[in-house]
Amino acid sequence: MPVPPDESALLADFEARIAAGESIEPKDWMPERYRKQLTRMMSQHAHSEIVGMLPEGNWITRAPSLRRKLSLLAKVQDEAGHGLYIYCGTETLGVDRHELNAQLLDGRAKYSSIFNYPTLTWADVGVVGWLVDGAAIVNQTVLAKASYGPYARAMVRICKEENFHKRQGYEVCMVLAKGTPEQKAMVQDAVNRLWWPSLMMFGPSDTNSPNSAELLKWRVKRKTNDELRQRFINLTVPQAIALGITLPDPDLKLNEETGNWEFGEIDWSEFHAVLKGEGPCNHERIAARQKAHDDGAWVRAAATAYAEKQQARKSTVAA
Ligand SMILES: [Fe+2]
Ligand SMILES: [Fe+2]
């Protein structure tokens, strides 16, 4: 989009600040495209945290021990906190969270495609922590250096908690992988189902990612989708080897020269189908969020009534 003449100086200043590594704060001037892209990206992230509570929350009542229940409960609560930080961060861009929630419920906003897959066994809780939170860490560590201050600062705290999520998941996998043959088979089965969807979490290849170039230029993103995916794979393959688990990709092999684990073709048609709403759990996830929204109506009504009462009291005192 061409920039109107009076904005070109502002834009030059904005881009110079970003190039100098300064962070952009809510009251600073920013191009509308930057605001729009950030709002889209941050709200998508916040929705992913909240929807991401659902597949694992499903297992809290069925955790195999008190210790497992406590750590899973803590993890799922953390995800609620992550959603709230990021909704607050998104609000600093001038959009109300009621609007963001409405966009999630009516399908205008997206969330990470991985949460549209079911968690079929207890091993899925381990594998989600290991792979999905592991992928989230790779993504979010880089976002902690994003140019928008409120987003970057939220990521610093979130990453610390994600490390705990990944460890609890990996530990669940480790115990099962060293357990009975049936337990080990459960981990293998969960990895077989969740490996490829985890790789899709980084988004389409850079050559097909319409938003990447602009986000990179403005340092909202600091690495490309493909770079992050490769980093995740390089970190994860040795962990799978340590578990004695096979990753479901016959083409996976170490390139001695680059140090990268090369991998097979990702089925992007599956990714696009899931994004379009055709994943195994899309309807269930949105129905659960809609129910939570409806069940919370009395809380919102009570909070509004309370705020009005406080306001009326203040006006009486002032008069
Ligand atoms: Fe999270
Ligand atoms: Fe997490």
XYZ file of C-alpha atoms and ligand atoms in Angstrom:
321
model
C 0.000 0.000 0.000
C 1.451 3.459 -0.878
C 2.162 5.634 2.156
C 0.576 9.142 2.167
C 3.285 11.839 1.915
C 2.929 13.142 5.488
C 3.511 9.653 6.851
C 6.728 8.961 5.004
C 8.877 10.789 7.573
C 7.153 8.937 10.399
C 7.659 5.656 8.615
C 11.346 6.366 8.022
C 11.779 7.180 11.701
C 9.852 4.040 12.714
C 11.967 1.808 10.485
C 15.182 3.451 11.681
C 14.211 2.757 15.291
C 13.549 -0.879 14.464
C 16.830 -1.165 12.597
C 18.596 0.264 15.655
C 17.045 -2.483 17.789
C 14.711 -0.177 19.730
C 11.382 -1.543 20.826
C 8.110 -0.005 19.705
C 5.731 0.836 22.550
C 1.918 1.207 22.527
C 1.843 5.014 22.327
C 4.484 5.244 19.596
C 3.502 5.967 16.026
C 3.346 2.795 13.929
C 2.177 2.047 10.391
C -1.344 0.638 10.243
C 0.007 -2.501 8.560
C 2.309 -3.127 11.525
C -0.584 -2.669 13.962
C -2.783 -4.931 11.876
C -0.182 -7.669 11.411
C 0.708 -7.639 15.099
C -2.936 -7.729 16.141
C -3.499 -10.714 13.870
C -0.416 -12.537 15.066
C -0.819 -11.796 18.772
C -4.519 -12.601 18.885
C -3.873 -15.842 17.008
C -1.238 -16.616 19.614
C -3.546 -15.769 22.545
C -6.311 -17.952 21.074
C -3.830 -20.817 20.676
C -2.919 -20.638 24.360
C -6.569 -20.766 25.417
C -7.713 -23.417 22.932
C -4.509 -25.321 23.758
C -5.849 -25.862 27.273
C -8.592 -28.115 25.926
C -6.802 -31.248 24.631
C -4.745 -31.628 27.805
C -7.381 -30.340 30.206
C -9.274 -33.399 29.071
C -6.734 -35.580 30.930
C -6.605 -33.795 34.312
C -9.225 -36.055 35.882
C -7.566 -39.143 34.400
C -3.923 -38.456 35.287
C -2.331 -41.680 36.561
C -1.033 -40.239 39.866
C -1.392 -37.235 42.154
C 2.035 -35.956 41.065
C 1.076 -36.135 37.384
C -2.259 -34.478 38.108
C -0.590 -31.575 39.915
C 1.925 -30.882 37.184
C -0.665 -31.164 34.406
C -3.035 -28.888 36.310
C -0.245 -26.333 36.761
C 0.653 -26.516 33.076
C -2.914 -26.039 31.869
C -3.327 -23.090 34.255
C -0.106 -21.592 32.902
C -1.590 -21.691 29.407
C -4.587 -19.679 30.651
C -2.115 -17.138 32.037
C -0.266 -17.020 28.714
C -3.533 -16.338 26.919
C -4.344 -13.528 29.336
C -0.926 -11.829 29.046
C -1.166 -11.895 25.278
C -4.789 -10.675 25.186
C -3.655 -7.756 27.386
C -0.732 -7.171 25.022
C -3.074 -7.200 22.030
C -5.353 -4.673 23.740
C -2.446 -2.198 23.824
C -2.821 -2.090 20.019
C -6.312 -0.664 20.456
C -8.524 -3.723 20.057
C -10.903 -4.901 22.746
C -10.642 -8.508 23.918
C -14.405 -9.003 23.516
C -13.876 -8.354 19.837
C -10.946 -10.804 19.764
C -13.055 -13.457 21.446
C -15.911 -12.848 19.005
C -13.463 -13.348 16.112
C -12.347 -16.673 17.571
C -15.891 -17.929 18.088
C -17.198 -16.980 14.655
C -14.140 -18.341 12.856
C -12.627 -15.055 11.615
C -9.528 -15.607 13.769
C -7.317 -18.675 13.654
C -5.428 -20.590 16.299
C -2.643 -23.120 16.003
C -3.748 -26.072 13.866
C -2.161 -28.580 16.294
C -4.961 -28.140 18.828
C -7.479 -29.577 16.397
C -5.987 -33.031 16.924
C -7.288 -35.261 19.714
C -5.325 -36.507 22.745
C -6.269 -40.170 22.632
C -4.142 -41.699 25.396
C -2.157 -40.584 28.430
C 0.989 -40.768 26.299
C -0.410 -37.876 24.236
C -0.085 -35.638 27.287
C 3.627 -36.485 27.397
C 4.123 -36.082 23.667
C 2.199 -32.784 23.522
C 4.428 -31.401 26.291
C 7.570 -32.663 24.584
C 6.783 -31.775 20.957
C 4.098 -29.072 21.011
C 5.478 -27.066 23.911
C 8.951 -27.809 22.538
C 7.956 -26.259 19.212
C 6.334 -23.345 21.044
C 9.614 -22.645 22.875
C 11.553 -22.497 19.607
C 8.994 -20.032 18.216
C 8.620 -17.948 21.332
C 12.303 -17.637 22.240
C 12.686 -15.708 19.002
C 9.508 -13.691 19.622
C 11.041 -12.516 22.906
C 13.220 -10.315 20.667
C 10.283 -9.027 18.637
C 10.157 -5.288 17.968
C 6.857 -4.697 19.796
C 7.679 -4.196 23.491
C 4.544 -5.619 25.175
C 4.702 -8.787 23.063
C 8.430 -9.330 23.580
C 8.157 -8.862 27.353
C 5.232 -11.288 27.624
C 7.338 -13.873 25.774
C 10.208 -13.696 28.256
C 7.979 -14.833 31.085
C 6.040 -17.304 28.979
C 9.224 -19.031 27.779
C 10.273 -19.786 31.343
C 6.979 -21.563 31.906
C 7.163 -23.363 28.564
C 10.425 -24.925 29.636
C 8.635 -26.519 32.569
C 5.872 -27.725 30.222
C 8.347 -29.367 27.924
C 10.206 -31.036 30.784
C 7.072 -32.456 32.347
C 6.042 -33.803 28.938
C 9.427 -35.305 28.200
C 9.525 -36.902 31.632
C 6.136 -38.529 31.043
C 7.515 -39.896 27.742
C 10.708 -41.096 29.403
C 8.892 -43.034 32.114
C 6.516 -44.628 29.583
C 9.312 -45.402 27.109
C 11.191 -47.267 29.835
C 8.023 -49.007 31.058
C 6.184 -52.042 29.728
C 6.120 -52.804 25.984
C 2.513 -51.560 25.945
C 3.532 -48.242 27.514
C 6.380 -47.786 25.062
C 3.992 -48.582 22.197
C 1.640 -45.872 23.495
C 4.406 -43.247 23.236
C 5.360 -44.461 19.774
C 1.745 -44.267 18.644
C 1.345 -40.724 19.991
C 4.588 -39.642 18.274
C 3.412 -41.213 15.011
C 0.239 -39.126 15.151
C 1.691 -35.850 16.453
C 5.111 -35.547 14.781
C 3.983 -34.122 11.432
C 1.318 -31.806 12.910
C 4.058 -30.463 15.248
C 6.242 -29.602 12.248
C 3.256 -27.798 10.697
C 3.073 -25.537 13.762
C 5.825 -23.395 12.230
C 3.555 -22.517 9.354
C 3.976 -22.893 5.614
C 7.366 -22.878 3.967
C 8.730 -19.342 3.554
C 8.184 -19.435 -0.163
C 4.436 -19.881 0.546
C 4.025 -17.702 3.618
C 2.298 -14.490 2.561
C 3.030 -12.620 5.799
C 6.643 -13.577 6.431
C 8.562 -10.923 4.467
C 6.826 -7.959 6.053
C 6.968 -9.437 9.551
C 10.683 -10.070 9.154
C 11.354 -6.563 7.879
C 9.664 -5.032 10.918
C 11.277 -7.569 13.235
C 7.996 -8.914 14.485
C 9.506 -12.185 13.389
C 13.268 -12.665 13.617
C 13.601 -16.022 11.847
C 11.739 -17.622 8.972
C 9.304 -20.506 9.420
C 11.729 -22.900 7.748
C 14.655 -21.829 9.943
C 12.595 -22.345 13.094
C 11.294 -25.714 11.907
C 14.846 -26.871 11.190
C 16.024 -25.712 14.602
C 13.186 -27.640 16.266
C 13.972 -30.810 14.316
C 17.679 -30.567 15.133
C 16.855 -30.236 18.828
C 14.238 -32.979 18.867
C 15.837 -35.840 16.919
C 18.513 -36.527 19.597
C 15.758 -36.478 22.244
C 13.792 -39.106 20.300
C 16.942 -41.217 20.020
C 17.461 -40.938 23.786
C 13.901 -42.188 24.312
C 14.358 -45.081 21.882
C 11.414 -43.762 19.867
C 11.311 -43.692 16.055
C 10.179 -40.503 14.341
C 7.729 -41.393 11.534
C 9.849 -40.054 8.685
C 11.918 -42.514 6.615
C 13.738 -39.595 4.963
C 15.135 -38.207 8.218
C 18.927 -38.175 8.042
C 21.793 -36.128 9.411
C 23.661 -33.981 6.935
C 27.177 -34.111 8.378
C 28.232 -30.994 6.518
C 25.471 -28.632 7.637
C 24.708 -30.384 10.942
C 21.026 -30.310 9.992
C 18.646 -33.244 10.156
C 17.097 -33.359 6.703
C 13.471 -34.431 6.622
C 10.744 -35.613 4.268
C 7.958 -33.754 2.544
C 5.298 -32.159 4.787
C 1.717 -32.807 3.692
C 0.526 -29.209 3.409
C -2.876 -30.281 2.123
C -3.546 -31.684 5.602
C -2.444 -28.394 7.194
C -4.725 -26.324 4.969
C -7.660 -28.682 5.510
C -7.264 -28.420 9.297
C -7.007 -24.612 9.085
C -10.183 -24.568 6.988
C -12.014 -26.338 9.805
C -11.715 -29.931 8.620
C -9.437 -31.228 11.379
C -10.639 -33.994 13.691
C -11.558 -31.638 16.569
C -12.231 -28.161 15.128
C -15.941 -28.212 15.920
C -15.407 -29.660 19.380
C -12.834 -26.979 20.278
C -14.967 -24.035 19.198
C -18.052 -25.577 20.828
C -16.095 -25.828 24.114
C -15.019 -22.167 23.847
C -18.571 -21.104 22.970
C -19.920 -22.969 26.003
C -17.312 -21.350 28.275
C -18.323 -17.952 26.853
C -22.035 -18.616 27.401
C -21.485 -20.030 30.889
C -19.503 -16.898 31.762
C -22.330 -14.506 30.795
C -23.379 -14.000 34.435
C -19.789 -13.085 35.411
C -19.633 -10.411 32.712
C -23.084 -9.116 33.689
C -22.083 -8.961 37.368
C -18.791 -7.209 36.565
C -20.592 -4.632 34.393
C -23.234 -4.004 37.086
C -20.492 -3.589 39.700
C -18.537 -1.161 37.516
C -21.699 0.893 36.901
C -22.461 0.994 40.615
C -18.931 2.176 41.399
C -19.190 4.827 38.694
C -22.552 6.046 40.043
C -21.111 6.230 43.561
C -18.131 8.249 42.297
C -20.430 10.697 40.465
C -22.565 11.155 43.627
C -19.444 11.915 45.681
C -18.180 14.330 43.027
C -21.579 16.129 42.935
Fe 1.816 -21.447 26.531
Fe 2.973 -24.547 27.207
